[in-house]
């Protein structure tokens, strides 16, 4: 019965154990073709429940919701991810599978900001040098994360030798991508690790161009003045650091015109080193 396997509420472990022991169909398919194991992973219940289902014969390389493999479901949910992944790997789960979006497990772990799961996959010989269809490496994805996960993951990837100078299909390096997201700690880490502060993409944009674009967007879409938001203040800090570190600003930025977009006065002042 569907209700018997409804794990969207706190599971009754004794009841589930009894059902498994008495031959309940552990591979029954319900809504969106999900098995009890998939529902357990998406619901984030304790790894003991996953272990119980595995010991009862649940297949660890099965998929459910729109073809999402079990390991990907575990990574995406976050709750007790490492413990659950260890159980699945021990019981034969494939760590090199990709999901319906063609994303490998290690990339999903990076995007979720889960460094402990990342370490586990690297220990299991996942390729830290992988690239996606746009030729972005894992650092390109890691630099988009917030704190404290972003800096930790970037540091881990740098230590593992992931290429700081790798360019995607637009000739954008991880450092240029980082400039768009305003995380000063990640930007400093990349520079101190050897990134070129005056890198440019295929349009000739450097880090200051990317930061300026992000500041213009922040100013355009906020309901309150962008200069009052913490994110905007983070961009100001990035600009100041880049200028102090000899990143060369564009004449177009300083003149108030940027790709035919009028730059707000506070953005120009930031690039001129004038504090509000």
XYZ file of C-alpha atoms in Angstrom:
276
model
C 0.000 0.000 0.000
C 1.224 3.498 -0.783
C 0.433 4.734 2.706
C 2.601 2.014 4.199
C 5.653 3.477 2.458
C 4.858 7.164 3.083
C 8.206 8.375 4.448
C 7.451 12.068 4.001
C 6.583 12.064 7.705
C 8.818 10.805 10.523
C 9.213 7.066 9.915
C 8.233 4.388 12.402
C 11.435 2.360 12.312
C 9.953 -0.635 14.116
C 7.008 -0.784 11.715
C 9.229 -0.498 8.636
C 11.604 -3.150 9.960
C 8.655 -5.462 10.594
C 7.272 -4.866 7.094
C 10.646 -5.644 5.510
C 11.068 -8.788 7.598
C 7.596 -9.980 6.576
C 8.246 -9.594 2.870
C 6.865 -6.159 1.995
C 7.802 -5.172 -1.550
C 10.872 -3.017 -0.991
C 11.075 -2.172 -4.701
C 7.463 -0.995 -5.018
C 7.095 2.022 -7.301
C 4.923 4.949 -6.270
C 4.540 8.569 -7.294
C 7.046 9.643 -9.996
C 8.330 6.068 -10.129
C 9.982 6.332 -6.707
C 10.927 3.401 -4.507
C 10.858 3.615 -0.684
C 14.639 4.113 -0.774
C 14.364 7.191 -2.988
C 11.665 8.711 -0.774
C 13.814 8.016 2.290
C 16.763 9.867 0.723
C 14.744 12.850 -0.479
C 13.006 13.124 2.882
C 16.340 13.254 4.672
C 15.573 10.721 7.348
C 18.288 9.034 9.348
C 20.953 6.934 7.708
C 19.766 4.020 9.855
C 16.594 3.930 7.759
C 18.626 3.827 4.550
C 20.769 1.069 6.037
C 17.650 -0.873 6.988
C 16.298 -0.657 3.432
C 19.672 -1.619 1.913
C 19.946 -4.599 4.226
C 16.436 -5.545 3.164
C 17.570 -5.790 -0.446
C 16.945 -2.324 -1.871
C 18.905 -1.688 -5.072
C 21.497 1.053 -4.543
C 21.927 2.051 -8.187
C 18.243 2.584 -8.846
C 16.700 5.873 -9.905
C 13.429 7.596 -9.215
C 12.326 11.185 -9.648
C 12.990 12.062 -13.295
C 15.796 9.531 -13.347
C 17.780 10.893 -10.388
C 20.245 8.208 -9.169
C 20.156 7.415 -5.448
C 23.617 8.834 -4.787
C 22.656 12.136 -6.414
C 19.520 12.266 -4.270
C 21.646 11.780 -1.159
C 24.028 14.579 -2.164
C 21.263 17.005 -3.082
C 19.402 16.575 0.168
C 22.414 17.305 2.415
C 21.030 15.769 5.624
C 23.551 13.207 6.901
C 24.922 13.037 3.363
C 28.332 11.540 4.173
C 26.920 8.731 6.310
C 24.291 7.854 3.714
C 26.792 7.939 0.847
C 29.169 5.682 2.766
C 26.395 3.130 3.221
C 25.487 3.250 -0.458
C 29.122 3.014 -1.618
C 29.801 0.107 0.747
C 26.854 -1.692 -0.823
C 28.016 -1.145 -4.387
C 26.629 2.235 -5.414
C 28.284 3.612 -8.552
C 30.005 6.971 -7.923
C 30.632 7.714 -11.591
C 26.991 7.865 -12.631
C 25.566 11.137 -13.973
C 22.029 12.396 -13.379
C 19.393 13.510 -15.894
C 21.271 16.819 -16.332
C 24.505 14.947 -17.082
C 26.018 16.156 -13.780
C 28.548 13.870 -12.044
C 28.305 13.322 -8.291
C 31.391 15.359 -7.463
C 30.036 18.401 -9.279
C 26.741 18.092 -7.385
C 28.653 17.926 -4.106
C 30.566 21.091 -5.041
C 27.407 22.969 -5.985
C 25.749 21.916 -2.714
C 28.739 23.214 -0.750
C 29.325 19.892 0.999
C 33.069 19.554 1.455
C 32.858 16.356 3.519
C 30.994 14.558 0.741
C 33.474 15.988 -1.767
C 36.376 14.547 0.192
C 34.643 11.167 0.273
C 34.174 11.129 -3.510
C 37.765 12.207 -4.132
C 38.931 9.398 -1.844
C 36.847 7.098 -4.053
C 38.827 8.374 -7.082
C 36.331 10.843 -8.527
C 38.085 13.088 -11.035
C 38.729 16.562 -9.557
C 39.829 17.788 -12.985
C 36.484 17.124 -14.665
C 34.915 19.761 -16.907
C 31.334 20.282 -18.055
C 29.835 20.920 -21.488
C 30.806 24.595 -21.270
C 34.386 23.543 -20.404
C 34.052 24.873 -16.841
C 36.029 23.040 -14.193
C 35.030 22.509 -10.550
C 36.606 25.801 -9.482
C 34.298 27.676 -11.858
C 31.379 26.206 -9.898
C 32.918 26.506 -6.429
C 33.589 30.255 -6.703
C 29.836 30.905 -6.908
C 29.262 29.590 -3.372
C 28.749 31.662 -0.247
C 30.613 31.480 3.041
C 32.045 29.574 4.729
C 31.613 26.661 2.310
C 32.900 28.485 -0.771
C 36.358 29.300 0.533
C 36.841 25.857 2.077
C 35.904 24.083 -1.138
C 38.016 26.369 -3.330
C 40.982 25.844 -1.017
C 40.489 22.070 -1.181
C 40.315 22.105 -4.984
C 43.416 24.297 -5.271
C 45.275 21.914 -2.956
C 44.226 19.039 -5.223
C 45.743 20.798 -8.221
C 42.593 21.947 -10.027
C 43.726 24.410 -12.693
C 43.396 28.068 -11.611
C 44.004 29.186 -15.177
C 41.521 26.894 -16.904
C 39.269 28.715 -19.375
C 35.686 27.862 -20.228
C 34.056 28.226 -23.639
C 34.032 32.030 -23.198
C 37.681 32.076 -22.116
C 36.566 32.867 -18.573
C 38.815 31.684 -15.731
C 37.540 30.781 -12.234
C 38.948 34.121 -11.018
C 36.836 36.064 -13.527
C 33.756 34.084 -12.513
C 34.487 34.817 -8.848
C 34.560 38.563 -9.541
C 30.914 38.371 -10.575
C 29.815 36.969 -7.201
C 31.528 39.368 -4.801
C 33.142 36.881 -2.406
C 36.283 38.720 -1.319
C 37.694 35.707 0.560
C 37.567 33.508 -2.550
C 39.032 36.250 -4.742
C 41.945 36.729 -2.343
C 42.491 32.962 -2.125
C 42.703 32.653 -5.912
C 45.084 35.604 -6.245
C 47.323 34.351 -3.461
C 47.273 30.908 -5.114
C 48.561 32.314 -8.397
C 45.561 33.516 -10.415
C 46.319 36.360 -12.828
C 44.578 39.494 -11.559
C 44.490 40.966 -15.076
C 43.041 37.901 -16.820
C 40.584 38.762 -19.601
C 37.893 36.744 -21.377
C 37.165 36.535 -25.098
C 35.563 40.007 -25.001
C 38.551 41.591 -23.295
C 36.767 41.871 -19.937
C 38.854 41.679 -16.778
C 37.714 41.110 -13.178
C 36.679 44.737 -12.750
C 34.375 44.475 -15.767
C 32.643 41.474 -14.211
C 32.315 43.216 -10.854
C 30.996 46.386 -12.495
C 28.383 44.394 -14.388
C 27.268 42.678 -11.172
C 27.026 46.038 -9.370
C 24.934 47.515 -12.182
C 22.580 44.525 -12.003
C 22.395 44.827 -8.214
C 21.488 48.498 -8.561
C 18.896 47.814 -11.271
C 16.848 45.070 -9.649
C 16.830 45.942 -5.943
C 13.720 47.489 -4.375
C 15.917 49.558 -2.095
C 19.110 51.449 -2.950
C 21.757 48.884 -3.847
C 24.383 50.776 -1.846
C 22.501 49.773 1.329
C 22.626 46.009 0.748
C 25.317 43.772 2.203
C 25.898 42.165 -1.189
C 26.603 45.557 -2.721
C 29.017 46.387 0.095
C 30.798 43.111 -0.659
C 31.250 44.251 -4.264
C 32.725 47.538 -3.017
C 35.300 45.574 -1.015
C 36.143 43.511 -4.100
C 36.640 46.661 -6.182
C 38.900 48.207 -3.556
C 40.976 45.027 -3.294
C 41.332 44.706 -7.072
C 42.397 48.324 -7.458
C 44.872 48.073 -4.585
C 46.238 44.908 -6.220
C 46.837 46.698 -9.545
C 43.910 45.330 -11.516
C 43.554 47.824 -14.364
C 40.102 49.457 -14.673
C 38.555 50.134 -18.050
C 38.099 53.673 -19.349
C 34.510 52.700 -20.146
C 33.853 51.961 -16.472
C 35.404 55.171 -15.178
C 33.625 57.296 -17.785
C 30.220 56.042 -16.695
C 29.385 53.976 -19.774
C 29.600 50.202 -19.723
C 28.353 48.245 -22.730
C 25.828 51.054 -23.445
C 24.528 50.908 -19.865
C 24.725 53.989 -17.682
C 26.703 53.153 -14.575
C 25.258 54.443 -11.274
C 27.328 57.168 -9.640
C 28.164 55.043 -6.594
C 29.655 52.374 -8.875
C 31.891 54.953 -10.552
C 32.934 56.305 -7.153
C 33.838 52.786 -6.011
C 36.086 52.310 -9.031
C 37.698 55.672 -8.379
C 38.407 54.597 -4.806
C 36.004 57.137 -3.295
C 34.111 55.826 -0.268
C 30.485 56.848 0.155
